[in-house]
Short mmCIF file of C-alpha atoms in Angstrom, two decimals:
data_model
loop_
_atom_site.label_atom_id
_atom_site.label_comp_id
_atom_site.label_asym_id
_atom_site.label_seq_id
_atom_site.Cartn_x
_atom_site.Cartn_y
_atom_site.Cartn_z
CA MET A 197 53.52 -67.05 -6.50
CA PHE A 198 55.08 -69.36 -3.90
CA MET A 199 57.31 -72.22 -5.05
CA PRO A 200 56.59 -75.81 -3.82
CA GLU A 201 59.58 -75.65 -1.47
CA THR A 202 58.09 -72.57 0.16
CA CYS A 203 54.74 -74.29 0.47
CA ARG A 204 56.31 -77.33 2.18
CA LEU A 205 58.15 -74.98 4.53
CA LEU A 206 54.88 -73.29 5.51
CA CYS A 207 53.33 -76.70 6.14
CA ALA A 208 55.96 -77.35 8.79
CA PHE A 209 54.61 -74.47 10.90
CA THR A 210 51.72 -74.78 13.26
CA THR A 211 48.30 -73.60 12.21
CA THR A 212 48.54 -70.55 14.47
CA ALA A 213 51.91 -69.53 13.05
CA VAL A 214 50.67 -69.77 9.47
CA GLN A 215 47.68 -67.63 10.35
CA GLN A 216 49.95 -64.97 11.82
CA VAL A 217 52.18 -64.93 8.71
CA LEU A 218 49.23 -64.69 6.37
CA LYS A 219 47.61 -61.90 8.39
CA LEU A 220 50.85 -59.92 8.32
CA LEU A 221 51.10 -60.29 4.54
CA LEU A 222 47.47 -59.33 4.10
CA GLU A 223 47.89 -56.24 6.26
CA ILE A 224 50.64 -54.88 4.03
CA GLY A 225 48.75 -55.68 0.83
CA TYR A 226 50.84 -58.59 -0.45
CA HIS A 227 48.01 -61.09 -0.78
CA ARG A 228 47.34 -59.98 -4.37
CA CYS A 229 50.92 -60.77 -5.40
CA PHE A 230 51.61 -63.93 -3.37
CA PHE A 231 48.15 -65.45 -3.06
CA PRO A 232 46.34 -65.14 -6.43
CA GLN A 233 42.98 -66.88 -6.54
CA ALA A 234 44.25 -69.44 -9.01
CA ALA A 235 47.10 -70.48 -6.72
CA ILE A 236 44.76 -70.88 -3.77
CA ASN A 237 42.43 -73.14 -5.75
CA GLN A 238 45.18 -75.28 -7.26
CA THR A 239 47.57 -75.74 -4.32
CA SER A 240 46.53 -78.26 -1.73
CA LEU A 241 49.55 -77.58 0.43
CA PHE A 242 48.14 -74.26 1.73
CA TYR A 243 45.95 -74.11 4.77
CA ILE A 244 42.87 -73.13 2.79
CA PRO A 245 40.59 -72.44 5.77
CA GLN A 246 43.16 -70.17 7.38
CA ILE A 247 43.68 -68.19 4.17
CA ALA A 248 39.94 -67.79 3.68
CA ASP A 249 39.51 -66.62 7.26
CA ALA A 250 42.32 -64.08 6.87
CA ILE A 251 40.84 -62.70 3.65
CA ASP A 252 37.42 -62.42 5.27
CA GLU A 253 38.92 -60.65 8.25
CA TYR A 254 40.98 -58.08 6.29
CA GLY A 255 39.25 -57.94 2.91
CA CYS A 256 36.62 -55.60 1.50
CA HIS A 257 33.15 -57.03 2.10
CA ILE A 258 32.00 -55.78 -1.30
CA CYS A 259 34.73 -56.56 -3.87
CA LYS A 260 37.16 -58.78 -1.86
CA ALA A 261 40.03 -56.29 -2.29
CA GLN A 262 42.27 -55.21 0.57
CA ALA A 263 40.14 -53.22 3.02
CA THR A 264 41.42 -49.88 4.24
CA GLY A 265 39.09 -49.51 7.20
CA TYR A 266 35.46 -48.99 8.09
CA HIS A 267 33.71 -46.62 5.70
CA PHE A 268 30.13 -45.49 6.35
CA GLY A 269 29.72 -48.36 8.81
CA ALA A 270 31.14 -51.25 6.77
CA GLN A 271 34.58 -52.74 6.23
CA SER A 272 35.57 -51.84 2.68
CA CYS A 273 38.30 -50.62 0.37
CA SER A 274 38.74 -46.99 -0.61
CA ALA A 275 37.35 -47.58 -4.10
CA CYS A 276 34.05 -48.99 -2.85
CA ALA A 277 33.80 -46.23 -0.24
CA ALA A 278 34.30 -43.58 -2.91
CA PHE A 279 31.74 -45.26 -5.17
CA PHE A 280 29.18 -45.35 -2.36
CA ARG A 281 29.82 -41.71 -1.43
CA ARG A 282 29.39 -40.51 -5.03
CA THR A 283 26.26 -42.56 -5.54
CA VAL A 284 24.57 -41.25 -2.41
CA ALA A 285 25.77 -37.64 -2.69
CA LEU A 286 24.80 -37.32 -6.35
CA ARG A 287 21.63 -39.40 -5.92
CA LYS A 288 22.47 -41.69 -8.80
CA GLN A 289 20.18 -44.51 -9.92
CA PHE A 290 21.58 -47.63 -11.62
CA LYS A 291 20.10 -50.63 -13.42
CA CYS A 292 21.66 -54.07 -13.42
CA THR A 293 23.48 -54.77 -16.68
CA THR A 294 22.18 -58.35 -16.80
CA GLY A 295 18.78 -57.69 -15.26
CA ASN A 296 19.23 -60.46 -12.67
CA ASN A 297 20.51 -58.24 -9.83
CA ASN A 298 22.94 -60.94 -8.72
CA CYS A 299 26.18 -60.13 -10.58
CA SER A 300 29.42 -61.42 -9.09
CA LEU A 301 31.63 -58.67 -7.68
CA HIS A 302 35.42 -58.83 -7.63
CA TYR A 303 38.05 -56.13 -7.65
CA SER A 304 39.86 -57.67 -10.63
CA THR A 305 36.87 -57.43 -13.00
CA GLN A 306 34.51 -54.71 -14.15
CA THR A 307 31.52 -54.78 -11.84
CA CYS A 308 27.87 -53.91 -12.26
CA ARG A 309 27.22 -50.60 -10.49
CA ALA A 310 23.68 -51.51 -9.47
CA CYS A 311 24.82 -54.75 -7.85
CA ARG A 312 27.82 -53.02 -6.32
CA TYR A 313 25.60 -50.44 -4.64
CA LYS A 314 23.28 -53.22 -3.46
CA ALA A 315 26.29 -55.06 -2.00
CA CYS A 316 27.40 -51.89 -0.22
CA LEU A 317 24.02 -51.64 1.49
CA ALA A 318 24.09 -55.34 2.32
CA ALA A 319 27.55 -54.98 3.86
CA GLY A 320 26.21 -52.36 6.25
CA MET A 321 27.04 -49.03 4.61
CA LYS A 322 24.67 -46.30 5.76
CA PRO A 323 23.58 -43.61 3.28
CA ALA A 324 22.88 -41.28 6.20
CA SER A 325 26.60 -41.24 7.01
CA VAL A 326 27.44 -39.59 3.70
CA GLN A 327 27.71 -35.82 3.99
CA PRO A 328 25.55 -33.94 1.47
CA LYS A 329 27.21 -32.13 -1.41
CA LYS A 330 28.43 -28.66 -0.39
CA SER A 331 26.80 -25.66 -1.99
CA GLU A 332 28.80 -23.00 -3.81
CA LEU A 333 28.39 -20.78 -0.76
CA GLN A 334 29.90 -23.40 1.55
CA LYS A 335 32.84 -24.02 -0.78
CA ARG A 336 34.02 -20.45 -0.51
CA ARG A 337 37.10 -19.88 1.56
CA ALA A 338 36.70 -18.21 4.96
CA PHE A 339 39.43 -15.58 4.94
CA CYS A 340 39.05 -14.80 8.64
CA THR A 341 36.85 -15.95 11.49
CA VAL A 342 35.74 -14.33 14.71
CA SER A 343 37.19 -17.17 16.79
CA GLY A 344 40.54 -16.87 15.04
CA LEU A 345 40.70 -13.15 15.69
CA LYS A 346 39.80 -13.67 19.33
CA ARG A 347 42.55 -16.26 19.82
CA ASN A 348 45.28 -14.09 18.33
CA ARG A 349 45.42 -10.94 20.41
CA LYS A 350 47.86 -9.30 18.02
CA PHE A 351 45.13 -9.00 15.41
CA ALA A 352 42.02 -9.34 17.59
CA ILE A 353 41.14 -5.68 17.88
CA ARG A 354 37.77 -5.40 19.58
CA ARG A 355 36.49 -2.94 17.03
CA LEU A 356 37.49 -5.29 14.22
CA VAL A 357 35.69 -8.24 15.79
CA ARG A 358 32.56 -6.18 16.48
CA VAL A 359 32.41 -4.87 12.92
CA PHE A 360 32.98 -8.35 11.53
CA GLU A 361 30.18 -9.78 13.68
CA LYS A 362 27.84 -7.03 12.48
CA GLY A 363 28.68 -7.85 8.88
CA GLN A 364 28.13 -11.56 9.49
CA ASN A 365 24.72 -10.94 11.06
CA LYS A 366 23.65 -8.79 8.11
CA ALA A 367 24.85 -11.43 5.66
CA ASP A 368 22.94 -14.17 7.51
CA LYS A 369 19.71 -12.18 7.44
CA LYS A 370 19.99 -11.54 3.71
CA CYS A 371 21.21 -15.10 2.95
CA GLU A 372 24.30 -13.65 1.35
CA PRO A 373 27.90 -14.95 1.44
CA PRO A 374 29.93 -14.18 4.59
CA VAL A 375 31.81 -10.91 4.72
CA SER A 376 35.10 -11.25 2.83
CA SER A 377 38.42 -9.73 3.83
CA THR A 378 37.82 -6.82 1.43
CA GLY A 379 34.36 -6.17 2.81
CA LEU A 380 35.74 -6.40 6.33
CA LEU A 381 38.37 -3.80 5.50
CA GLU A 382 35.74 -1.49 4.04
CA LEU A 383 33.57 -1.80 7.14
CA LEU A 384 36.55 -1.12 9.37
CA LEU A 385 37.61 1.91 7.37
CA ARG A 386 34.08 3.28 7.36
CA GLU A 387 33.86 2.99 11.13
CA GLN A 388 37.32 4.52 11.55
CA ARG A 389 36.34 7.53 9.41
CA GLN A 390 33.15 7.94 11.41
CA GLN A 391 35.08 7.93 14.68
CA LEU A 392 37.60 10.46 13.37
CA THR A 393 34.73 12.70 12.23
CA GLU A 394 33.14 12.50 15.66
CA ILE A 395 36.47 13.39 17.25
CA GLU A 396 36.84 16.45 15.01
CA ILE A 397 33.31 17.60 15.88
CA LYS A 398 33.73 17.13 19.61
CA LYS A 399 37.30 18.46 19.78
CA PRO A 400 37.55 21.95 21.40
CA LYS A 401 39.06 24.63 19.21
CA THR A 402 41.50 25.65 21.96
CA GLN A 403 42.92 22.16 22.31
CA GLU A 404 46.69 21.87 22.71
CA PRO A 405 48.68 20.36 19.81
CA SER A 406 50.11 17.72 22.14
CA ASN A 407 46.63 16.50 22.99
CA ARG A 408 45.64 16.09 19.36
CA GLN A 409 47.94 13.15 18.93
CA THR A 410 46.15 11.23 21.64
CA CYS A 411 42.93 11.43 19.61
CA SER A 412 44.40 10.40 16.28
CA ALA A 413 43.90 7.00 14.72
CA PRO A 414 46.49 4.26 15.23
CA PRO A 415 49.31 4.39 12.64
CA MET A 416 48.19 1.23 10.87
CA PHE A 417 44.63 2.48 10.37
CA THR A 418 45.87 5.90 9.32
CA ASN A 419 47.81 4.14 6.57
CA LEU A 420 44.74 2.23 5.49
CA LEU A 421 42.71 5.42 5.37
CA GLY A 422 45.26 6.86 2.98
CA PHE A 423 44.75 4.00 0.55
CA ALA A 424 40.99 3.67 0.90
CA GLY A 425 40.59 5.07 -2.59
CA SER A 426 41.46 1.64 -3.94
CA SER A 427 38.15 0.22 -2.74
CA ARG A 428 35.19 0.30 -5.09
CA THR A 429 32.91 1.56 -2.36
CA ALA A 430 35.28 4.24 -1.06
CA SER A 431 34.02 7.80 -1.04
CA LYS A 432 35.12 10.44 -3.53
CA GLU A 433 37.01 12.29 -0.81
CA SER A 434 39.23 9.29 -0.16
CA HIS A 435 40.29 9.24 -3.82
CA LEU A 436 41.96 12.58 -3.27
CA GLU A 437 43.89 11.50 -0.19
CA PHE A 438 46.74 9.71 -1.95
CA ASP A 439 47.89 10.13 -5.55
CA ALA A 440 50.23 7.16 -5.83
CA LEU A 441 51.60 7.92 -9.30
CA ASN A 442 52.45 11.57 -8.60
CA HIS A 443 54.06 10.56 -5.32
CA LEU A 444 56.28 8.02 -7.12
CA ILE A 445 57.13 10.52 -9.87
CA ASN A 446 58.32 13.06 -7.30
CA GLU A 447 60.46 10.44 -5.54
CA GLU A 448 62.00 9.30 -8.83
CA MET A 449 62.88 12.89 -9.71
CA LYS A 450 64.54 13.23 -6.30
CA ILE A 451 66.64 10.14 -7.05
CA GLY A 452 67.69 11.70 -10.36
CA GLU A 453 68.71 14.91 -8.60
CA ARG A 454 70.79 12.99 -6.04
CA ARG A 455 72.53 11.02 -8.80
CA ARG A 456 73.51 14.23 -10.55
CA ILE A 457 74.93 15.61 -7.30
CA MET A 458 76.93 12.44 -6.58
CA PHE A 459 78.19 11.43 -10.03
CA CYS A 460 78.14 14.49 -12.30
CA GLU A 461 80.54 17.42 -12.65
CA ARG A 462 78.33 20.40 -13.45
CA PRO A 463 77.64 23.90 -12.14
CA VAL A 464 75.52 23.85 -8.99
CA GLY A 465 72.67 25.66 -10.70
CA ILE A 466 72.36 22.81 -13.21
CA LEU A 467 72.83 20.01 -10.68
CA LEU A 468 69.94 21.05 -8.47
CA GLY A 469 66.30 20.81 -9.46
CA LEU A 470 63.67 18.14 -10.11
CA ASN A 471 63.01 17.02 -13.68
CA ARG A 472 62.11 13.88 -15.61
CA THR A 473 65.16 13.80 -17.86
CA CYS A 474 68.06 11.38 -17.55
CA PRO A 475 70.46 12.39 -14.74
CA PHE A 476 73.42 11.95 -17.12
CA THR A 477 74.32 13.29 -20.54
CA TRP A 478 76.12 11.47 -23.35
CA GLU A 479 79.31 13.42 -22.61
CA GLU A 480 79.26 12.58 -18.88
CA ILE A 481 79.04 8.79 -19.06
CA ARG A 482 82.37 6.95 -18.95
CA PRO A 483 83.58 3.33 -19.26
CA LEU A 484 82.82 1.11 -16.29
CA ARG A 485 85.45 0.46 -13.64
CA PHE A 486 84.38 -2.24 -11.23
CA ARG A 487 86.20 -0.69 -8.29
CA HIS A 488 84.21 2.54 -8.63
CA PHE A 489 81.05 0.60 -9.36
CA ARG A 490 81.44 -1.45 -6.17
CA LYS A 491 81.86 1.70 -4.09
CA SER A 492 78.70 3.21 -5.60
CA LEU A 493 76.55 0.20 -4.68
CA ARG A 494 76.13 1.30 -1.07
CA THR A 495 74.93 4.71 -2.28
CA HIS A 496 72.53 2.98 -4.68
CA ILE A 497 71.07 0.93 -1.80
CA LEU A 498 70.70 4.09 0.28
CA LEU A 499 68.68 5.76 -2.51
CA ILE A 500 66.40 2.73 -2.66
CA TYR A 501 65.94 2.82 1.11
CA GLU A 502 65.02 6.50 0.99
CA TRP A 503 62.54 5.69 -1.78
CA LEU A 504 61.00 3.06 0.49
CA ARG A 505 60.81 5.38 3.48
CA SER A 506 58.73 7.81 1.46
CA TRP A 507 55.86 5.30 1.30
CA PRO A 508 52.91 6.28 3.49
CA GLY A 509 52.65 3.56 6.11
CA TYR A 510 56.23 2.31 5.85
CA ASP A 511 56.99 3.42 9.42
CA GLY A 512 54.19 1.16 10.65
CA PHE A 513 55.74 -2.00 9.17
CA SER A 514 57.63 -4.45 11.37
CA ASN A 515 61.40 -4.69 10.98
CA ILE A 516 61.11 -8.13 9.35
CA ASP A 517 58.67 -6.78 6.77
CA ARG A 518 60.92 -3.80 6.05
CA ILE A 519 63.88 -6.08 5.37
CA ALA A 520 61.81 -8.35 3.12
CA ILE A 521 60.57 -5.40 1.07
CA LEU A 522 64.05 -3.86 0.91
CA ARG A 523 65.49 -7.11 -0.47
CA ASN A 524 63.04 -7.17 -3.35
CA CYS A 525 63.44 -3.47 -4.06
CA VAL A 526 67.25 -3.69 -4.17
CA LEU A 527 67.07 -6.63 -6.57
CA TYR A 528 64.59 -5.16 -9.03
CA HIS A 529 65.71 -1.53 -8.84
CA THR A 530 69.29 -2.63 -9.54
CA ILE A 531 67.94 -4.23 -12.71
CA LEU A 532 65.43 -1.61 -13.83
CA ASP A 533 67.38 1.60 -13.19
CA PRO A 534 70.25 0.78 -15.59
CA CYS A 535 67.75 -0.48 -18.17
CA TYR A 536 65.79 2.77 -18.22
CA ILE A 537 68.92 4.95 -18.21
CA THR A 538 70.12 2.88 -21.18
CA VAL A 539 66.79 3.51 -22.93
CA GLN A 540 67.22 7.23 -22.32
CA ILE A 541 70.81 7.77 -23.52
CA GLY A 542 72.71 4.52 -24.13
CA TYR A 543 70.75 2.27 -26.47
CA PRO A 544 71.79 0.54 -28.68
CA ASP A 545 75.59 0.88 -28.30
CA ARG A 546 76.04 1.30 -24.55
CA PHE A 547 74.56 -0.19 -21.42
CA VAL A 548 74.65 2.55 -18.77
CA MET A 549 74.72 1.78 -15.04
CA HIS A 550 73.14 3.76 -12.20
CA ASN A 551 76.41 5.63 -11.50
CA GLY A 552 76.87 6.95 -15.05
CA GLN A 553 79.42 4.34 -16.12
CA TYR A 554 78.79 2.07 -19.09
CA VAL A 555 79.88 -1.10 -20.84
CA SER A 556 79.72 -1.50 -24.57
CA SER A 557 76.85 -3.59 -25.92
CA SER A 558 78.44 -3.68 -29.36
CA LYS A 559 80.39 -6.73 -30.52
CA THR A 560 83.10 -4.55 -32.03
CA SER A 561 83.94 -2.56 -28.88
CA GLU A 562 85.63 -3.60 -25.63
CA GLU A 563 84.82 -0.45 -23.64
CA GLY A 564 84.15 -1.35 -20.02
CA TRP A 565 85.27 -4.96 -20.48
CA GLU A 566 89.01 -4.41 -20.01
CA ASP A 567 91.16 -6.21 -17.44
CA GLU A 568 91.31 -4.61 -14.01
CA GLN A 569 93.29 -5.24 -10.86
CA GLU A 570 90.30 -6.72 -9.05
CA ILE A 571 88.72 -8.65 -11.91
CA SER A 572 89.87 -9.86 -15.30
CA GLY A 573 88.15 -8.98 -18.55
CA GLU A 574 87.49 -12.67 -19.18
CA THR A 575 85.63 -13.01 -15.86
CA LYS A 576 83.66 -9.85 -16.61
CA LYS A 577 82.50 -11.20 -19.94
CA ARG A 578 81.74 -14.68 -18.63
CA ILE A 579 79.59 -13.42 -15.75
CA TYR A 580 78.07 -10.16 -16.93
CA LYS A 581 77.82 -10.34 -20.73
CA PRO A 582 75.10 -13.03 -20.72
CA LEU A 583 73.28 -11.10 -17.99
CA MET A 584 73.55 -7.84 -19.93
CA GLY A 585 72.31 -9.57 -23.08
CA MET A 586 69.28 -10.89 -21.22
CA MET A 587 68.50 -7.45 -19.77
CA LEU A 588 68.77 -5.89 -23.23
CA ASP A 589 66.56 -8.50 -24.90
CA GLU A 590 63.95 -8.92 -22.15
CA LEU A 591 63.68 -5.35 -20.84
CA VAL A 592 65.47 -2.64 -22.83
CA VAL A 593 64.18 -3.67 -26.26
CA PRO A 594 60.52 -3.96 -25.10
CA MET A 595 60.82 -0.57 -23.39
CA VAL A 596 62.16 0.99 -26.58
CA THR A 597 59.56 -0.75 -28.74
CA THR A 598 56.60 0.28 -26.58
CA ARG A 599 58.10 3.72 -25.84
CA VAL A 600 57.73 3.43 -22.09
CA SER A 601 57.25 6.88 -20.58
CA PHE A 602 58.76 8.20 -17.37
CA GLU A 603 55.40 7.79 -15.62
CA GLU A 604 55.07 4.20 -16.77
CA PHE A 605 58.62 3.41 -15.65
CA VAL A 606 58.06 4.63 -12.08
CA GLY A 607 54.79 2.70 -12.00
CA LEU A 608 56.58 -0.43 -13.23
CA LYS A 609 59.19 -0.14 -10.48
CA ALA A 610 56.49 0.16 -7.85
CA PHE A 611 54.44 -2.72 -9.30
CA ILE A 612 57.31 -5.23 -9.18
CA SER A 613 58.50 -4.02 -5.76
CA LEU A 614 55.06 -4.33 -4.17
CA GLN A 615 53.89 -7.47 -5.93
CA SER A 616 57.08 -9.44 -5.23
CA SER A 617 56.89 -8.55 -1.52
CA LEU A 618 53.32 -9.69 -0.89
CA ALA A 619 54.26 -13.32 -0.23
CA GLU A 620 56.96 -12.43 2.31
CA VAL A 621 55.25 -9.96 4.64
CA SER A 622 52.76 -10.21 7.50
CA ASN A 623 49.01 -10.03 6.99
CA GLU A 624 48.89 -6.49 8.39
CA THR A 625 51.45 -5.29 5.87
CA LYS A 626 49.75 -7.17 3.04
CA VAL A 627 46.62 -5.09 3.54
CA VAL A 628 48.62 -1.89 3.13
CA LEU A 629 50.55 -3.19 0.10
CA HIS A 630 47.32 -4.26 -1.58
CA GLY A 631 45.93 -0.80 -0.96
CA MET A 632 49.02 0.79 -2.50
CA LEU A 633 48.81 -1.47 -5.55
CA ASN A 634 45.16 -0.58 -6.05
CA ALA A 635 45.88 3.12 -5.61
CA LEU A 636 48.70 2.86 -8.15
CA CYS A 637 46.46 1.08 -10.67
CA ARG A 638 43.79 3.72 -10.26
CA THR A 639 46.14 6.69 -10.70
CA LEU A 640 47.97 5.07 -13.61
CA HIS A 641 44.63 4.42 -15.29
CA GLN A 642 43.75 8.08 -14.81
CA TYR A 643 47.10 9.04 -16.36
CA TYR A 644 46.24 7.03 -19.48
CA VAL A 645 42.83 8.68 -19.62
CA ASP A 646 44.41 12.13 -19.39
CA ILE A 647 46.82 11.51 -22.28
CA SER A 648 44.13 9.72 -24.37
CA ALA A 649 46.21 6.54 -24.65
CA LYS A 650 44.96 3.06 -25.49
CA ILE A 651 44.46 2.05 -21.88
CA ALA A 652 44.16 -1.72 -22.31
CA GLU A 653 47.17 -1.92 -24.62
CA ARG A 654 49.45 0.30 -22.51
CA PHE A 655 48.44 -1.29 -19.24
CA GLY A 656 48.79 -4.78 -20.69
CA ASN A 657 52.29 -4.10 -22.03
CA LEU A 658 53.34 -2.84 -18.62
CA ILE A 659 51.97 -5.86 -16.75
CA LEU A 660 53.49 -8.31 -19.24
CA LEU A 661 56.92 -6.83 -18.53
CA LEU A 662 56.68 -8.07 -14.94
CA SER A 663 57.37 -11.69 -15.95
CA ASN A 664 60.46 -10.58 -17.88
CA ILE A 665 61.71 -8.67 -14.84
CA ILE A 666 61.24 -11.70 -12.60
CA ALA A 667 63.11 -13.94 -15.06
CA VAL A 668 66.01 -11.49 -15.24
CA GLY A 669 65.96 -11.20 -11.44
CA GLN A 670 66.38 -14.95 -11.02
CA GLN A 671 69.36 -14.94 -13.37
CA PHE A 672 70.80 -11.89 -11.59
CA VAL A 673 70.66 -13.63 -8.20
CA GLU A 674 72.21 -16.84 -9.59
CA LYS A 675 75.13 -14.96 -11.12
CA HIS A 676 75.91 -13.08 -7.92
CA HIS A 677 75.65 -16.26 -5.86
CA GLU A 678 78.22 -17.74 -8.23
CA ILE A 679 80.48 -14.71 -7.73
CA ALA A 680 80.21 -14.96 -3.94
CA PHE A 681 80.62 -18.74 -3.81
CA PHE A 682 83.73 -18.88 -5.99
CA ASP A 683 85.05 -15.52 -4.70
CA LEU A 684 85.52 -14.24 -8.25
CA TRP A 685 85.69 -10.64 -7.09
CA GLN A 686 84.87 -8.65 -3.98
CA LEU A 687 81.26 -7.48 -4.10
CA ASP A 688 79.65 -5.13 -1.61
CA GLY A 689 78.80 -7.07 1.56
CA LEU A 690 75.42 -5.42 2.08
CA LEU A 691 74.35 -6.19 -1.49
CA LEU A 692 75.28 -9.86 -1.02
CA GLN A 693 73.27 -10.03 2.21
CA LEU A 694 70.21 -8.57 0.52
CA LEU A 695 70.52 -10.84 -2.53
CA LYS A 696 71.12 -13.94 -0.43
CA ASN A 697 67.46 -14.46 0.43
CA ALA A 698 65.97 -12.63 -2.55
CA GLN A 699 63.55 -14.45 -4.87
#
């Protein structure tokens, strides 16, 4: 509220100047604080006509609050506009609380809704300006549009647009929802298969091998065809095209064979061969030396990269997408591989790394935690003991408790690698990753059926582990950022680059 001195000062201005000051204050919403109704009625020093004119010019014509613009044809505040929109859209009917239909309306008091709606109409609000309530069909998100595909030539494949338009026309005739992205993919795959079938029928038997490549499908669509088994409407033949779980099992066994060759001292006949057992034995593991561990990190990253390259469709990804996926794979494989090796031969006394070296997880032993030339034992314990404890509690113990099998472990690695990469890749790559995830779910489900396991329980335990892996991954990245920032010890440069933008 203005003091008398302020009022006398305002009186010294001309009428025009006072009007300008008041209008400025009203525009920024200060009239409620500085010009309460009581003060206007009691103070004779104000220019009452000018204040009233300013309030009429900038106030809501319904409740006298600060107007925010013209809503539905009348100058009003946002509250009255929202009230009018709800009333018209929901077709509400009100009765006056007093029965007189002449209640006073002011923003500072509770108002009669019937009289408020009547005042809205009197102020000039038009019910026809209110958009009708959207149906459930209209609320659904449009995942892609024909115009959007036509504008972006990178994705606007003519065949894709034509198939989408066909699907839209069919949906309009049947009064069904528009074709979704999944339905669009199914239509596209169906047409692609039909074209490939026609090519095979028309292709001469004496055709040269070099000419066959010119008739093959583009790489991206070939990848999609491989994962078509994930769709509910896919044919039975497509289910046989890609067995995701067996593919991952074979790749994991190859990684085990390579680890034996690189880190184990055995006869050649024992080193070679694919099997599902741990690549190391209890006698072969040795205390961790950080210098050797650092040198083995580049080899570890190479194994992960080879695992990635084995994916059908990986060669069709852009370089940016490949790097994004590699970052996530390096992070989570570096966490999961030691955990599963520990489950196989180290738990509960030793935590075994990917190179066959270990640190003691027992409070009474200092194996692997000794001082070294590059890093002190105190720094080792401060950085890595809390991280190791978290990995044991969040991952190793649940794996031991639920008796995670080799098949479930390789599925878990693929789940976290694919799922964590979805938000960082292009739309084209997302389609392929979704297909791979669906194919993995299908083949893992079939694995549970074959072994007569409790499918819901086993699958649920596996999915619930994903949140634990993500939590450990965040802590893992933070610790290694701390190491790099304070230069606590010299980590592998490539690993730091990949972890820099992880998570």
